[in-house]
PDB file of C-alpha atoms in Angstrom:
ATOM      1  CA  UNK A   1     -94.822 105.353 -78.354  1.00 48.00           C
ATOM      2  CA  UNK A   2     -91.951 103.608 -78.172  1.00 51.00           C
ATOM      3  CA  UNK A   3     -92.653 101.919 -81.847  1.00 46.00           C
ATOM      4  CA  UNK A   4     -93.371 105.240 -83.431  1.00 40.00           C
ATOM      5  CA  UNK A   5     -89.938 106.228 -82.668  1.00 39.00           C
ATOM      6  CA  UNK A   6     -88.399 103.262 -83.213  1.00 39.00           C
ATOM      7  CA  UNK A   7     -89.845 103.518 -86.907  1.00 38.00           C
ATOM      8  CA  UNK A   8     -88.644 107.310 -87.144  1.00 39.00           C
ATOM      9  CA  UNK A   9     -85.088 106.012 -85.912  1.00 41.00           C
ATOM     10  CA  UNK A  10     -84.956 103.217 -88.309  1.00 45.00           C
ATOM     11  CA  UNK A  11     -86.582 105.388 -91.184  1.00 44.00           C
ATOM     12  CA  UNK A  12     -83.961 108.389 -91.017  1.00 43.00           C
ATOM     13  CA  UNK A  13     -80.829 106.581 -92.790  1.00 48.00           C
ATOM     14  CA  UNK A  14     -83.106 105.590 -95.913  1.00 45.00           C
ATOM     15  CA  UNK A  15     -84.476 109.102 -96.145  1.00 47.00           C
ATOM     16  CA  UNK A  16     -81.002 110.612 -96.078  1.00 46.00           C
ATOM     17  CA  UNK A  17     -79.684 107.943 -98.756  1.00 46.00           C
ATOM     18  CA  UNK A  18     -82.821 108.798-101.013  1.00 49.00           C
ATOM     19  CA  UNK A  19     -81.882 112.007-101.022  1.00 54.00           C
ATOM     20  CA  UNK A  20     -78.483 111.496-102.054  1.00 55.00           C
ATOM     21  CA  UNK A  21     -78.046 111.972-105.815  1.00 58.00           C
ATOM     22  CA  UNK A  22     -77.106 108.101-107.426  1.00 67.00           C
ATOM     23  CA  UNK A  23     -74.473 107.342-110.365  1.00 81.00           C
ATOM     24  CA  UNK A  24     -76.392 106.488-113.400  1.00 88.00           C
ATOM     25  CA  UNK A  25     -76.064 103.101-113.856  1.00 93.00           C
ATOM     26  CA  UNK A  26     -73.870 101.668-116.048  1.00 95.00           C
ATOM     27  CA  UNK A  27     -74.613 100.052-119.174  1.00 96.00           C
ATOM     28  CA  UNK A  28     -73.486  97.484-121.754  1.00 97.00           C
ATOM     29  CA  UNK A  29     -71.789 100.287-123.800  1.00 97.00           C
ATOM     30  CA  UNK A  30     -69.951 102.025-120.508  1.00 97.00           C
ATOM     31  CA  UNK A  31     -68.758  98.628-119.520  1.00 97.00           C
ATOM     32  CA  UNK A  32     -67.343  97.925-122.661  1.00 97.00           C
ATOM     33  CA  UNK A  33     -65.724 101.334-122.756  1.00 97.00           C
ATOM     34  CA  UNK A  34     -64.120 100.716-119.628  1.00 97.00           C
ATOM     35  CA  UNK A  35     -62.682  97.836-120.593  1.00 97.00           C
ATOM     36  CA  UNK A  36     -61.665  98.652-123.640  1.00 98.00           C
ATOM     37  CA  UNK A  37     -60.016 102.081-121.651  1.00 97.00           C
ATOM     38  CA  UNK A  38     -57.960 100.271-119.138  1.00 96.00           C
ATOM     39  CA  UNK A  39     -56.397  98.203-121.354  1.00 97.00           C
ATOM     40  CA  UNK A  40     -55.641 101.265-123.447  1.00 97.00           C
ATOM     41  CA  UNK A  41     -54.230 103.982-121.855  1.00 96.00           C
ATOM     42  CA  UNK A  42     -56.272 104.605-118.513  1.00 93.00           C
ATOM     43  CA  UNK A  43     -54.767 103.672-115.372  1.00 92.00           C
ATOM     44  CA  UNK A  44     -56.994 101.556-112.722  1.00 90.00           C
ATOM     45  CA  UNK A  45     -56.549  98.521-111.645  1.00 89.00           C
ATOM     46  CA  UNK A  46     -53.424  97.566-114.245  1.00 89.00           C
ATOM     47  CA  UNK A  47     -50.979  98.846-116.084  1.00 95.00           C
ATOM     48  CA  UNK A  48     -52.365  99.886-119.759  1.00 97.00           C
ATOM     49  CA  UNK A  49     -50.945  99.187-122.980  1.00 97.00           C
ATOM     50  CA  UNK A  50     -49.691 102.716-123.732  1.00 97.00           C
ATOM     51  CA  UNK A  51     -47.772 102.830-120.242  1.00 97.00           C
ATOM     52  CA  UNK A  52     -46.386  99.016-120.794  1.00 97.00           C
ATOM     53  CA  UNK A  53     -44.580  99.806-123.985  1.00 98.00           C
ATOM     54  CA  UNK A  54     -43.723 103.355-123.409  1.00 97.00           C
ATOM     55  CA  UNK A  55     -40.179 104.242-123.551  1.00 95.00           C
ATOM     56  CA  UNK A  56     -38.663 101.173-124.933  1.00 96.00           C
ATOM     57  CA  UNK A  57     -36.071 101.148-127.801  1.00 97.00           C
ATOM     58  CA  UNK A  58     -36.689  98.777-130.752  1.00 97.00           C
ATOM     59  CA  UNK A  59     -33.592  96.465-129.608  1.00 97.00           C
ATOM     60  CA  UNK A  60     -35.374  96.481-125.641  1.00 97.00           C
ATOM     61  CA  UNK A  61     -38.422  95.827-128.116  1.00 98.00           C
ATOM     62  CA  UNK A  62     -36.980  92.878-129.538  1.00 97.00           C
ATOM     63  CA  UNK A  63     -35.072  91.474-126.055  1.00 97.00           C
ATOM     64  CA  UNK A  64     -36.315  87.652-125.208  1.00 95.00           C
ATOM     65  CA  UNK A  65     -35.440  85.591-122.200  1.00 93.00           C
ATOM     66  CA  UNK A  66     -33.854  82.882-124.421  1.00 93.00           C
ATOM     67  CA  UNK A  67     -36.242  80.589-123.308  1.00 94.00           C
ATOM     68  CA  UNK A  68     -38.367  80.496-125.901  1.00 92.00           C
ATOM     69  CA  UNK A  69     -40.760  83.011-124.593  1.00 95.00           C
ATOM     70  CA  UNK A  70     -41.820  85.916-126.572  1.00 97.00           C
ATOM     71  CA  UNK A  71     -40.069  89.613-126.732  1.00 97.00           C
ATOM     72  CA  UNK A  72     -42.124  92.780-126.203  1.00 98.00           C
ATOM     73  CA  UNK A  73     -42.403  93.513-129.559  1.00 98.00           C
ATOM     74  CA  UNK A  74     -43.652  90.290-130.674  1.00 98.00           C
ATOM     75  CA  UNK A  75     -46.447  90.607-127.798  1.00 98.00           C
ATOM     76  CA  UNK A  76     -47.247  94.088-129.651  1.00 98.00           C
ATOM     77  CA  UNK A  77     -47.622  92.447-132.246  1.00 98.00           C
ATOM     78  CA  UNK A  78     -49.920  89.874-131.657  1.00 97.00           C
ATOM     79  CA  UNK A  79     -52.271  92.394-130.098  1.00 98.00           C
ATOM     80  CA  UNK A  80     -52.120  94.450-133.406  1.00 98.00           C
ATOM     81  CA  UNK A  81     -52.678  91.440-135.653  1.00 97.00           C
ATOM     82  CA  UNK A  82     -55.626  90.334-133.503  1.00 98.00           C
ATOM     83  CA  UNK A  83     -57.582  93.920-132.177  1.00 98.00           C
ATOM     84  CA  UNK A  84     -57.174  94.971-136.234  1.00 98.00           C
ATOM     85  CA  UNK A  85     -58.699  91.519-137.393  1.00 98.00           C
ATOM     86  CA  UNK A  86     -61.368  91.925-134.593  1.00 98.00           C
ATOM     87  CA  UNK A  87     -62.123  95.373-135.456  1.00 98.00           C
ATOM     88  CA  UNK A  88     -62.530  94.883-139.353  1.00 98.00           C
ATOM     89  CA  UNK A  89     -64.622  91.670-138.417  1.00 98.00           C
ATOM     90  CA  UNK A  90     -67.028  94.198-136.218  1.00 98.00           C
ATOM     91  CA  UNK A  91     -67.180  96.799-138.990  1.00 97.00           C
ATOM     92  CA  UNK A  92     -67.820  94.311-141.564  1.00 97.00           C
ATOM     93  CA  UNK A  93     -64.582  94.548-144.145  1.00 97.00           C
ATOM     94  CA  UNK A  94     -63.394  92.301-145.536  1.00 95.00           C
ATOM     95  CA  UNK A  95     -60.763  89.999-143.956  1.00 94.00           C
ATOM     96  CA  UNK A  96     -56.905  89.314-145.267  1.00 91.00           C
ATOM     97  CA  UNK A  97     -56.216  85.672-145.719  1.00 92.00           C
ATOM     98  CA  UNK A  98     -54.801  83.925-142.160  1.00 92.00           C
ATOM     99  CA  UNK A  99     -53.169  80.795-142.632  1.00 91.00           C
ATOM    100  CA  UNK A 100     -54.433  80.528-138.733  1.00 91.00           C
ATOM    101  CA  UNK A 101     -50.942  79.514-137.432  1.00 92.00           C
ATOM    102  CA  UNK A 102     -51.085  81.777-134.306  1.00 93.00           C
ATOM    103  CA  UNK A 103     -47.429  81.936-134.266  1.00 92.00           C
ATOM    104  CA  UNK A 104     -47.269  84.333-137.161  1.00 93.00           C
ATOM    105  CA  UNK A 105     -48.758  86.756-135.687  1.00 93.00           C
ATOM    106  CA  UNK A 106     -46.006  87.181-132.991  1.00 94.00           C
ATOM    107  CA  UNK A 107     -43.146  86.335-135.628  1.00 91.00           C
ATOM    108  CA  UNK A 108     -44.376  89.142-137.614  1.00 92.00           C
ATOM    109  CA  UNK A 109     -42.696  91.628-135.228  1.00 93.00           C
ATOM    110  CA  UNK A 110     -40.024  93.874-136.978  1.00 94.00           C
ATOM    111  CA  UNK A 111     -37.619  95.465-134.575  1.00 94.00           C
ATOM    112  CA  UNK A 112     -36.737  98.470-137.347  1.00 97.00           C
ATOM    113  CA  UNK A 113     -41.112  98.855-136.974  1.00 96.00           C
ATOM    114  CA  UNK A 114     -41.028  99.070-133.409  1.00 97.00           C
ATOM    115  CA  UNK A 115     -42.145 103.335-133.419  1.00 97.00           C
ATOM    116  CA  UNK A 116     -44.971 102.203-135.850  1.00 97.00           C
ATOM    117  CA  UNK A 117     -45.902  99.024-133.675  1.00 98.00           C
ATOM    118  CA  UNK A 118     -46.631 101.497-130.681  1.00 98.00           C
ATOM    119  CA  UNK A 119     -48.624 103.707-132.788  1.00 98.00           C
ATOM    120  CA  UNK A 120     -51.004 100.885-134.664  1.00 98.00           C
ATOM    121  CA  UNK A 121     -51.394  99.700-131.182  1.00 98.00           C
ATOM    122  CA  UNK A 122     -52.412 103.235-129.660  1.00 98.00           C
ATOM    123  CA  UNK A 123     -54.553 103.391-132.980  1.00 98.00           C
ATOM    124  CA  UNK A 124     -56.236 100.212-132.823  1.00 98.00           C
ATOM    125  CA  UNK A 125     -57.097 100.849-129.812  1.00 98.00           C
ATOM    126  CA  UNK A 126     -58.971 104.082-130.310  1.00 98.00           C
ATOM    127  CA  UNK A 127     -60.429 102.588-132.954  1.00 98.00           C
ATOM    128  CA  UNK A 128     -62.025  99.877-130.905  1.00 98.00           C
ATOM    129  CA  UNK A 129     -63.274 102.602-128.469  1.00 98.00           C
ATOM    130  CA  UNK A 130     -64.842 104.453-130.534  1.00 98.00           C
ATOM    131  CA  UNK A 131     -66.297 101.762-132.647  1.00 98.00           C
ATOM    132  CA  UNK A 132     -68.565 100.802-129.340  1.00 98.00           C
ATOM    133  CA  UNK A 133     -69.331 104.457-128.840  1.00 98.00           C
ATOM    134  CA  UNK A 134     -70.857 104.753-132.341  1.00 98.00           C
ATOM    135  CA  UNK A 135     -71.978 101.091-132.646  1.00 98.00           C
ATOM    136  CA  UNK A 136     -76.094 100.703-132.315  1.00 97.00           C
ATOM    137  CA  UNK A 137     -77.120  98.490-129.036  1.00 96.00           C
ATOM    138  CA  UNK A 138     -77.953  95.106-130.836  1.00 97.00           C
ATOM    139  CA  UNK A 139     -74.765  95.327-132.647  1.00 97.00           C
ATOM    140  CA  UNK A 140     -73.036  95.578-129.347  1.00 97.00           C
ATOM    141  CA  UNK A 141     -75.164  92.895-127.324  1.00 97.00           C
ATOM    142  CA  UNK A 142     -74.129  90.461-130.288  1.00 98.00           C
ATOM    143  CA  UNK A 143     -70.345  91.681-129.824  1.00 98.00           C
ATOM    144  CA  UNK A 144     -70.616  91.948-126.439  1.00 98.00           C
ATOM    145  CA  UNK A 145     -68.600  88.812-124.815  1.00 98.00           C
ATOM    146  CA  UNK A 146     -66.007  89.500-128.039  1.00 98.00           C
ATOM    147  CA  UNK A 147     -65.437  92.626-127.004  1.00 98.00           C
ATOM    148  CA  UNK A 148     -65.063  91.634-123.620  1.00 97.00           C
ATOM    149  CA  UNK A 149     -62.761  89.109-124.351  1.00 97.00           C
ATOM    150  CA  UNK A 150     -60.729  91.685-126.528  1.00 98.00           C
ATOM    151  CA  UNK A 151     -60.259  93.431-123.410  1.00 97.00           C
ATOM    152  CA  UNK A 152     -59.267  90.178-121.312  1.00 97.00           C
ATOM    153  CA  UNK A 153     -57.121  88.786-124.173  1.00 98.00           C
ATOM    154  CA  UNK A 154     -55.740  92.408-124.023  1.00 98.00           C
ATOM    155  CA  UNK A 155     -55.095  92.275-120.194  1.00 97.00           C
ATOM    156  CA  UNK A 156     -53.343  88.791-120.539  1.00 97.00           C
ATOM    157  CA  UNK A 157     -50.149  90.180-122.994  1.00 98.00           C
ATOM    158  CA  UNK A 158     -49.840  93.454-121.816  1.00 98.00           C
ATOM    159  CA  UNK A 159     -49.023  91.446-117.942  1.00 96.00           C
ATOM    160  CA  UNK A 160     -46.968  89.208-119.951  1.00 97.00           C
ATOM    161  CA  UNK A 161     -44.961  92.826-121.521  1.00 98.00           C
ATOM    162  CA  UNK A 162     -44.642  93.957-118.245  1.00 97.00           C
ATOM    163  CA  UNK A 163     -43.104  90.508-117.187  1.00 96.00           C
ATOM    164  CA  UNK A 164     -40.800  90.456-119.985  1.00 97.00           C
ATOM    165  CA  UNK A 165     -39.504  94.342-119.311  1.00 97.00           C
ATOM    166  CA  UNK A 166     -39.205  93.557-115.556  1.00 96.00           C
ATOM    167  CA  UNK A 167     -36.964  90.461-116.565  1.00 95.00           C
ATOM    168  CA  UNK A 168     -35.165  92.648-118.866  1.00 96.00           C
ATOM    169  CA  UNK A 169     -34.589  95.211-116.267  1.00 95.00           C
ATOM    170  CA  UNK A 170     -36.210  98.381-118.550  1.00 95.00           C
ATOM    171  CA  UNK A 171     -39.412  98.274-116.164  1.00 95.00           C
ATOM    172  CA  UNK A 172     -39.762 101.431-113.863  1.00 92.00           C
ATOM    173  CA  UNK A 173     -41.902 100.695-110.734  1.00 91.00           C
ATOM    174  CA  UNK A 174     -43.207 104.166-110.509  1.00 90.00           C
ATOM    175  CA  UNK A 175     -45.156 103.155-113.308  1.00 90.00           C
ATOM    176  CA  UNK A 176     -47.416 100.777-111.587  1.00 84.00           C
ATOM    177  CA  UNK A 177     -45.967  97.454-110.588  1.00 78.00           C
ATOM    178  CA  UNK A 178     -43.506  96.767-108.350  1.00 78.00           C
TER     179      UNK A 178
END
């Protein structure tokens, strides 16, 4: 009798959990989309791009610390360049000539175009999400490492944007980073 009672008591937690609805298992697509969204406009573990650049004037976007570090505008321009170039490659579009000098991707920033840069950053990140949503499984599997690296690259530079804004005094800690 005691072994039967033990077995019954031991199995109760398993029976209860078997009746609890479970979440759908993540897919490659859902994971890649989540990474893209959290570096774009979905606040989770860190500040996304849209929040990082929000509310900056063109004057603030071109500010540098005078020590050779990039401005927020330069960082955002760099992200627009690489996200756009990789998206064009993903979509099979012809790529514009590029000298392979990465400094050019930062130095193309023009403060007069700051509002356009912010819009382009939002547009390319949205376009990446749509491209991942509609891509077939084979393409996603082939591109998964690159797309994951794009998200990591975005997160890295978004962190720099926050740091520059903190140094400048234009960051509001209520936006996510103290």
